[in-house]
Short mmCIF file of C-alpha atoms in Angstrom, two decimals:
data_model
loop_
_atom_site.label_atom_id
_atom_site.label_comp_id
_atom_site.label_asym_id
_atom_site.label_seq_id
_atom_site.Cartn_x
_atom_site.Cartn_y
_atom_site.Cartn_z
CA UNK A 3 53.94 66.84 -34.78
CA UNK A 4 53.48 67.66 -31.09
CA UNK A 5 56.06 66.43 -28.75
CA UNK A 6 53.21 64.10 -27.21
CA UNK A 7 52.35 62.27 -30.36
CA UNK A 8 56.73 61.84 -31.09
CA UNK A 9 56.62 60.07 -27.49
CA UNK A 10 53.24 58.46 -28.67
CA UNK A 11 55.04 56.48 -31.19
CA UNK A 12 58.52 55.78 -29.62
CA UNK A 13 55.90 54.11 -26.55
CA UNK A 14 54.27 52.03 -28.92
CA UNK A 15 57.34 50.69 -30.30
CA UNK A 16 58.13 49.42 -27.10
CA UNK A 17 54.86 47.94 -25.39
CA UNK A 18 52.13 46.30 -27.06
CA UNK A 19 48.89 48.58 -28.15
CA UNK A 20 46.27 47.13 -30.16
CA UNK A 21 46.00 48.21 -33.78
CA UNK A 22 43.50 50.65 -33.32
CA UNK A 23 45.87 52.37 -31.11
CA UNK A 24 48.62 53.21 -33.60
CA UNK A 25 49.67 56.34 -34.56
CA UNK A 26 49.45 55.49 -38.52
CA UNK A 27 45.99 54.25 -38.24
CA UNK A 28 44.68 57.57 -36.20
CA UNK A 29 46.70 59.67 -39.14
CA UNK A 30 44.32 57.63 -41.24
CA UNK A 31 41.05 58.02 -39.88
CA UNK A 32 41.41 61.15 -38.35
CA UNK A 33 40.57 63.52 -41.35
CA UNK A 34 38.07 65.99 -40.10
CA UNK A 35 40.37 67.03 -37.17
CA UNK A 36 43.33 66.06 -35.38
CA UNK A 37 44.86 63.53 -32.92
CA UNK A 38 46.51 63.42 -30.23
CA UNK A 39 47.22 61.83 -27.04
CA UNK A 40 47.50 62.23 -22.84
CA UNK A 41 50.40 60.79 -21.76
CA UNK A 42 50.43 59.18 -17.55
CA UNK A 43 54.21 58.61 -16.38
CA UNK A 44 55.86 57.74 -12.88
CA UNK A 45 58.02 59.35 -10.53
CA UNK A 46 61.32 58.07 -13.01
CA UNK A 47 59.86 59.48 -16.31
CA UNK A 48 57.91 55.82 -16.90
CA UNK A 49 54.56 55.70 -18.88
CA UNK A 50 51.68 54.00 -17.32
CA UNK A 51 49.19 54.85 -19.40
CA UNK A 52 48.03 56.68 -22.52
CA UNK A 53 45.07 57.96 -23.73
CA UNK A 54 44.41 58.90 -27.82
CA UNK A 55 41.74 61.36 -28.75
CA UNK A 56 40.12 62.34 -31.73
CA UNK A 57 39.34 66.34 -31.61
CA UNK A 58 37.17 68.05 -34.15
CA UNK A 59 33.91 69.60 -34.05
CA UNK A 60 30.65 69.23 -33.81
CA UNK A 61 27.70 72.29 -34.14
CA UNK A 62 30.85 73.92 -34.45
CA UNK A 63 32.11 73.58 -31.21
CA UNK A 64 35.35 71.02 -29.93
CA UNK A 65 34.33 67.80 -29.57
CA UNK A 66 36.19 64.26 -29.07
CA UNK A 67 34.97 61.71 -30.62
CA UNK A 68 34.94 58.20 -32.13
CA UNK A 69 37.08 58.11 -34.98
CA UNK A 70 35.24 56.29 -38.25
CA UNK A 71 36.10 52.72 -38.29
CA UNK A 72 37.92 52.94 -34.90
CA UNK A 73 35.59 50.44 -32.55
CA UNK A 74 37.64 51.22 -29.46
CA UNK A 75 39.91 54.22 -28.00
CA UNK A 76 40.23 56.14 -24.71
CA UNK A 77 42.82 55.08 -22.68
CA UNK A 78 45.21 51.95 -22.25
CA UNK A 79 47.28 51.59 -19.33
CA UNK A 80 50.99 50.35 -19.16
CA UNK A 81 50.76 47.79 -15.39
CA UNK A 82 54.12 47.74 -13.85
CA UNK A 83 56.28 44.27 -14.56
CA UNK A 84 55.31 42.93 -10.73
CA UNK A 85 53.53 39.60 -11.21
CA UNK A 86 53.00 39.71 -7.36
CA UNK A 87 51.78 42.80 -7.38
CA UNK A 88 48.45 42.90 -4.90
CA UNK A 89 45.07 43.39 -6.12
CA UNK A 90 44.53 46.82 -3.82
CA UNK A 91 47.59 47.90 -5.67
CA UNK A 92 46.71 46.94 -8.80
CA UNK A 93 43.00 49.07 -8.52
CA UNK A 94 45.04 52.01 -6.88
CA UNK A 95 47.40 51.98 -10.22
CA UNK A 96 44.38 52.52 -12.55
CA UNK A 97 42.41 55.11 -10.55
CA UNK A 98 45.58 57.19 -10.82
CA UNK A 99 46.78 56.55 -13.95
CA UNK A 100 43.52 56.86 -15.09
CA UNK A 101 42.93 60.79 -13.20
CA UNK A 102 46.28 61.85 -14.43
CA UNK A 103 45.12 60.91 -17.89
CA UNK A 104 41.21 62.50 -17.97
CA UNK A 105 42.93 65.78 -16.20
CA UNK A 106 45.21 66.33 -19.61
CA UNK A 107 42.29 65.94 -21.55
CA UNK A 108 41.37 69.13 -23.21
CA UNK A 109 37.93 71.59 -22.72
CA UNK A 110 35.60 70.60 -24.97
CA UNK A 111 31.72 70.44 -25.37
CA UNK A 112 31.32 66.84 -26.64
CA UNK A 113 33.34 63.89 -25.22
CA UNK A 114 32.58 60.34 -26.67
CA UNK A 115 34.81 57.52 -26.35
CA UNK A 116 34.27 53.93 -26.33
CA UNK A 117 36.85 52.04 -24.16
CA UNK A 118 39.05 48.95 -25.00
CA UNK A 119 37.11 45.86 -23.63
CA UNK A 120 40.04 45.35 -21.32
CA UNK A 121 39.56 48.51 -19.60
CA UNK A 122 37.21 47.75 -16.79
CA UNK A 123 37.54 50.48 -14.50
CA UNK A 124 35.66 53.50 -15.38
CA UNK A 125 35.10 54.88 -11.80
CA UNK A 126 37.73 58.06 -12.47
CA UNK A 127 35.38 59.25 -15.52
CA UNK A 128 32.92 58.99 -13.11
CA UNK A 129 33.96 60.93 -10.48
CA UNK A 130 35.05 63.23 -13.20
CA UNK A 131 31.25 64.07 -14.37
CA UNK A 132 31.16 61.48 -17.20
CA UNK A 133 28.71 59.41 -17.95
CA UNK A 134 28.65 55.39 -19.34
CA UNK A 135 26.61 52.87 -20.76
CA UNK A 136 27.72 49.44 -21.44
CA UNK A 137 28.27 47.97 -24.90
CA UNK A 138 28.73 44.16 -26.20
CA UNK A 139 31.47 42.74 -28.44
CA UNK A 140 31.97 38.91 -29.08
CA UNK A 141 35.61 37.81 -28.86
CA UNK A 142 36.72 34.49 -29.94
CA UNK A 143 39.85 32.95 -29.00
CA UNK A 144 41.92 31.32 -31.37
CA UNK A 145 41.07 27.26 -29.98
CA UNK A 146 36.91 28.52 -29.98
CA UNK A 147 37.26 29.11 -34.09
CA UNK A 148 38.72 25.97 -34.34
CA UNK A 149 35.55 24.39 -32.53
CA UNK A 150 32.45 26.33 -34.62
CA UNK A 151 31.16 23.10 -36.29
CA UNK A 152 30.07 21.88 -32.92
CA UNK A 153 29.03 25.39 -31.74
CA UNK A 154 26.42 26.45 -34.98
CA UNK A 155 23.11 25.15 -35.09
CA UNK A 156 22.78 21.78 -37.24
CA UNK A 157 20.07 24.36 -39.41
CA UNK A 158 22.67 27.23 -40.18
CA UNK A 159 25.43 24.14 -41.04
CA UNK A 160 23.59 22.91 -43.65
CA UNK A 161 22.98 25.98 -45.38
CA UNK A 162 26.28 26.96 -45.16
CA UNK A 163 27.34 23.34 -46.50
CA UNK A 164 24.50 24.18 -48.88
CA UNK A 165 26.42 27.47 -50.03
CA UNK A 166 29.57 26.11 -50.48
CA UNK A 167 28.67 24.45 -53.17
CA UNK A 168 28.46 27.85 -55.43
CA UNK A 169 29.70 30.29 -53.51
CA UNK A 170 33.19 30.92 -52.99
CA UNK A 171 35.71 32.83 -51.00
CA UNK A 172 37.97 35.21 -52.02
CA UNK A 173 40.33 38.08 -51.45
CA UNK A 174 39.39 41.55 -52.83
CA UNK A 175 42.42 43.61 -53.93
CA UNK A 176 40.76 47.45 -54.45
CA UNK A 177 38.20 48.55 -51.50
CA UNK A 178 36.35 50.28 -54.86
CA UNK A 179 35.08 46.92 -55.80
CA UNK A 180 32.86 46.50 -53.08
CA UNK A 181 31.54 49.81 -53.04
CA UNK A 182 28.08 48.93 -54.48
CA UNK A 183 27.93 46.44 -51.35
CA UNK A 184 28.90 49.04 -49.08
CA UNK A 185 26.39 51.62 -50.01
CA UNK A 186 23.51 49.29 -49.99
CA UNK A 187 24.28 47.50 -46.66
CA UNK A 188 25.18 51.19 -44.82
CA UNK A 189 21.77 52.50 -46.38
CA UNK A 190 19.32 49.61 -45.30
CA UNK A 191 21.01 50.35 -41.60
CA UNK A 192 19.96 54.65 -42.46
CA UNK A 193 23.30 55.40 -41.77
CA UNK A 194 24.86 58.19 -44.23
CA UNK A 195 28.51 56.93 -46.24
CA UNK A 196 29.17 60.40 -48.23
CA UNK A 197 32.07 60.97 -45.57
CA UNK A 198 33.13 58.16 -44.22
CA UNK A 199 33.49 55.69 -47.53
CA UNK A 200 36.70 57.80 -48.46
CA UNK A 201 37.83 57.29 -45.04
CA UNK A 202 37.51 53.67 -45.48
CA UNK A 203 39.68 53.69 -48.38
CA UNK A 204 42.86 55.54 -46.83
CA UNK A 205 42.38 53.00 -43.93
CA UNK A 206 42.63 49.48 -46.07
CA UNK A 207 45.15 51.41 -47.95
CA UNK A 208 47.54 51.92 -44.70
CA UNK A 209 46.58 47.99 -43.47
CA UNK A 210 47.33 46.99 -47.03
CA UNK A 211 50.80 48.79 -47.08
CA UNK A 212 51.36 47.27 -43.36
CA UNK A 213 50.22 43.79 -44.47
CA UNK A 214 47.78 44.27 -41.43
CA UNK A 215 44.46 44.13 -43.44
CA UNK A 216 42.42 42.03 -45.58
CA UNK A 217 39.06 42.30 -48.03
CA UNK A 218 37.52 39.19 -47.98
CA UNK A 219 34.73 38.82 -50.19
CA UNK A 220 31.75 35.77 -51.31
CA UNK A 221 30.49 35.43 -55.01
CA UNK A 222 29.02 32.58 -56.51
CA UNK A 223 31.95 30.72 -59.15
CA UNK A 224 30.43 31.57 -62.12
CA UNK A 225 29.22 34.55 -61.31
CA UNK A 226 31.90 38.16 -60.45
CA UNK A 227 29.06 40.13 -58.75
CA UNK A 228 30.22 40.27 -54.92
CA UNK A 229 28.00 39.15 -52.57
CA UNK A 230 29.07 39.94 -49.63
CA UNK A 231 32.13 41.73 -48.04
CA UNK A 232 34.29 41.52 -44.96
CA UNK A 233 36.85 44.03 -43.84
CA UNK A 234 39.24 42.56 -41.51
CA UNK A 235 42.41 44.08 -39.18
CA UNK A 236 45.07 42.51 -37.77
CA UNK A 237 48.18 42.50 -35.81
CA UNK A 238 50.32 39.66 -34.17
CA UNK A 239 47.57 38.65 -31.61
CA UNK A 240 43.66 39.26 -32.58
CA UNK A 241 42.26 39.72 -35.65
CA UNK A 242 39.04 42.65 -35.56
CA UNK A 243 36.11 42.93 -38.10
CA UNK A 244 35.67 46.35 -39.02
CA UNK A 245 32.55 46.35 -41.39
CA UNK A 246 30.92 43.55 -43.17
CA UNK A 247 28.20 43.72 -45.77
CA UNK A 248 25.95 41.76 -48.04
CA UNK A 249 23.64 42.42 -51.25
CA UNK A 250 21.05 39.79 -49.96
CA UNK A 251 20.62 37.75 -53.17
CA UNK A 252 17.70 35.80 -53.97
CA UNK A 253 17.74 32.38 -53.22
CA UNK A 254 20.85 32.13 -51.33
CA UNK A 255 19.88 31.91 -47.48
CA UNK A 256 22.29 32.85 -43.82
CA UNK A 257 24.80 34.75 -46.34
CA UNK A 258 25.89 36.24 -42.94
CA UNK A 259 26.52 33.08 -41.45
CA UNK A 260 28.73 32.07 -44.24
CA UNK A 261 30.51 34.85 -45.05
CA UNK A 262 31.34 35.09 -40.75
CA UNK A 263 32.26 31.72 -40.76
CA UNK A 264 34.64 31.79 -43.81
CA UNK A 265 36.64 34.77 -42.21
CA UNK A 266 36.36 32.93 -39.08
CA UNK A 267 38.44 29.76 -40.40
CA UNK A 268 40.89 32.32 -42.46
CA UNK A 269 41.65 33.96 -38.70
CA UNK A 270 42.25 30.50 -37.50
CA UNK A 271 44.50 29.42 -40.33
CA UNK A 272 46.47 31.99 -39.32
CA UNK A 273 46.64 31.77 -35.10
CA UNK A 274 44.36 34.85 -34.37
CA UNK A 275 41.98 35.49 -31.74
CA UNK A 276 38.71 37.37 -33.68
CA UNK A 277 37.20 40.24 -32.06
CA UNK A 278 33.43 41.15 -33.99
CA UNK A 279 32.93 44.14 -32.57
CA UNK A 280 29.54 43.57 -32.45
CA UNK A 281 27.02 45.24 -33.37
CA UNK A 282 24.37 46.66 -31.07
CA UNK A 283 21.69 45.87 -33.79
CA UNK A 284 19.36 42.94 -32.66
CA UNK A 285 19.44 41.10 -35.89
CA UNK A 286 23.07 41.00 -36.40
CA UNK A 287 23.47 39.83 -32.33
CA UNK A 288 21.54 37.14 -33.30
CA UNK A 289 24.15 36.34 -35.78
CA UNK A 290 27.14 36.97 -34.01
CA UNK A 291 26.59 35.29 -30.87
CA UNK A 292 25.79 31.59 -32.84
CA UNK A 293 29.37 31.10 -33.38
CA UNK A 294 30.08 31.33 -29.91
CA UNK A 295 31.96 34.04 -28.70
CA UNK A 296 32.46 35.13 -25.36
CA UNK A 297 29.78 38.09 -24.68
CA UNK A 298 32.28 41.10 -24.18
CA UNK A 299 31.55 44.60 -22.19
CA UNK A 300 33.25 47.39 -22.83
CA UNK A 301 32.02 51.11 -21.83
CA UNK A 302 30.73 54.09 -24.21
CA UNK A 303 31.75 57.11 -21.89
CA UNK A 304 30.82 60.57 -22.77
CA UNK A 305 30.16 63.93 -21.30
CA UNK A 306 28.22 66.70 -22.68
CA UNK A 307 29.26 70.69 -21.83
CA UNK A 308 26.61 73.13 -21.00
CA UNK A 309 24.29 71.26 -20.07
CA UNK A 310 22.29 72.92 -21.91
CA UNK A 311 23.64 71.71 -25.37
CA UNK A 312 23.27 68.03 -23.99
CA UNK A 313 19.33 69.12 -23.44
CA UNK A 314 19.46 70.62 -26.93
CA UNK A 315 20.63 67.05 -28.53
CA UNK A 316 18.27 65.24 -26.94
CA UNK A 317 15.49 67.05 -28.78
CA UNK A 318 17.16 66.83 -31.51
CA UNK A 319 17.70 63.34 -31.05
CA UNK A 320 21.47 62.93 -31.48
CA UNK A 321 21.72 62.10 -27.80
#
């Protein structure tokens, strides 16, 4: 382990970092490379800021990139204990932290990394030769879950009042059980599973060992096909869905709405904020913002070295 990851782990012991942050959940998503992590200190030794990276390759050249199931990384910065401290001051914190942190950040030909929500200050990158475009989350806090009746058109209620009357929540124990779910619900998106549904795996397994994660699952009562599937992380402050799915049955309607709602309430029961990490996909906006989540921002930033490789993706479409 590199001396930066060791101080990695001793920093997020002390300070709050949100779970996709933490050095066992990289070592769990991180299979087709390695981590590791820039590290921003003050003149006593300090931290005040750090920034994770996923490195591994792509056309067979270094690139950093999003790990799988990993909504946010890049960096997070550690503001000095000064409740007073001035706005200026506050700005001229982050564009420093922030250069001392992108100048540790090793050569490489692909960079891709989409920033914590909380992380509004993206001019260093900028100056820097990187490039962003803006993203949407939903985020609900714990008091808006416990207000969704009133939120959720009077139309989507009564089909989920409708539901409830043969379809039931549960908890799913083994990730393998909802694998038929998975595959058809990645698929109808054209998005390929072969690596990343392993991946998925040694994740819940880590949040399952942690007591950090839940499978949370619909099926009708007399009936042990799953119909739909939620993947949910968690630490002491927000909960965040990672992937949800559905088989679409016949005859039951707004499955989505239901099975969002469900794992809404089982957030509140338990005094979490819920971040969806919403999709980009129009349909699936539709249904995330009806429960009435604060629209969130938060920046993709990448760079692409030669430029001639960036030209070369376009064509190719992966751009």
């Amino acid at each position: 382990m590199s001396d930066s990851r060791s101080l990695y782990e001793a920093i997020c012991t002390r300070h709050y970092l949100p779970i996709q942050f933490q050095p066992w959940w990289l070592d769990a998503v991180c299979t087709r490379g390695s981590w590791d992590v820039c590290i921003a200190t003050d003149g006593g030794g300090n931290p005040t800021g750090v920034l994770p990276y996923y490195l591994t390759k792509r056309f067979g050249m270094r690139a950093i990139v999003q790990p799988p199931y990993t909504a946010y990384s890049g960096p997070w910065l550690l503001y000095p204990d000064e409740p007073d401290m001035k706005r200026p001051a506050v700005y001229s914190f982050e564009i420093k932290t922030l250069n001392n942190l992108i100048r540790q950040l090793p050569t490489c030909a692909v960079y891709r990394q989409y920033l914590h929500p909380t992380v509004s200050n993206w001019y260093p990158f900028y100056w820097q030769g990187y490039r962003q475009s803006t993203k949407y989350t939903y985020i609900l806090e714990n008091e808006s879950i416990l207000n969704i009746d009133s939120v959720l058109g009077s139309s989507v209620r009564k089909k989920i009042k409708r539901n409830k009357q043969t379809v039931r929540l549960f908890e799913i124990d083994d990730p393998g059980q909802i694998s038929a779910v998975y595959r058809r619900s990645t698929a109808r998106l054209g998005l390929s599973i072969e690596n990343d549904e392993p991946v998925f795996h040694r994740l819940f397994s880590a949040l399952k060992q942690r007591k950090q994660g839940v499978l949370l699952g619909l099926r009708e009562a007399d009936n042990p096909a799953i119909l739909a599937a939620m993947a949910i992380a968690f630490d002491q402050r927000q909960a965040s869905f990672l992937w949800s799915g559905n088989a679409f049955p016949a005859g039951i309607k707004y499955l989505n709405y239901m099975l969002f709602a469900e794992c809404l309430q089982w957030c509140a029961d338990r005094g979490l904020a819920a971040d969806l990490e919403g999709s980009m996909h129009e349909g699936m906006e539709r249904v995330l913002r009806s429960f009435g989540g604060v629209r969130t921002p938060y920046f993709q930033v990448s760079r692409i070295r030669p430029r001639i490789l960036e030209a070369g993706l376009v064509l190719l479409g992966k751009r």
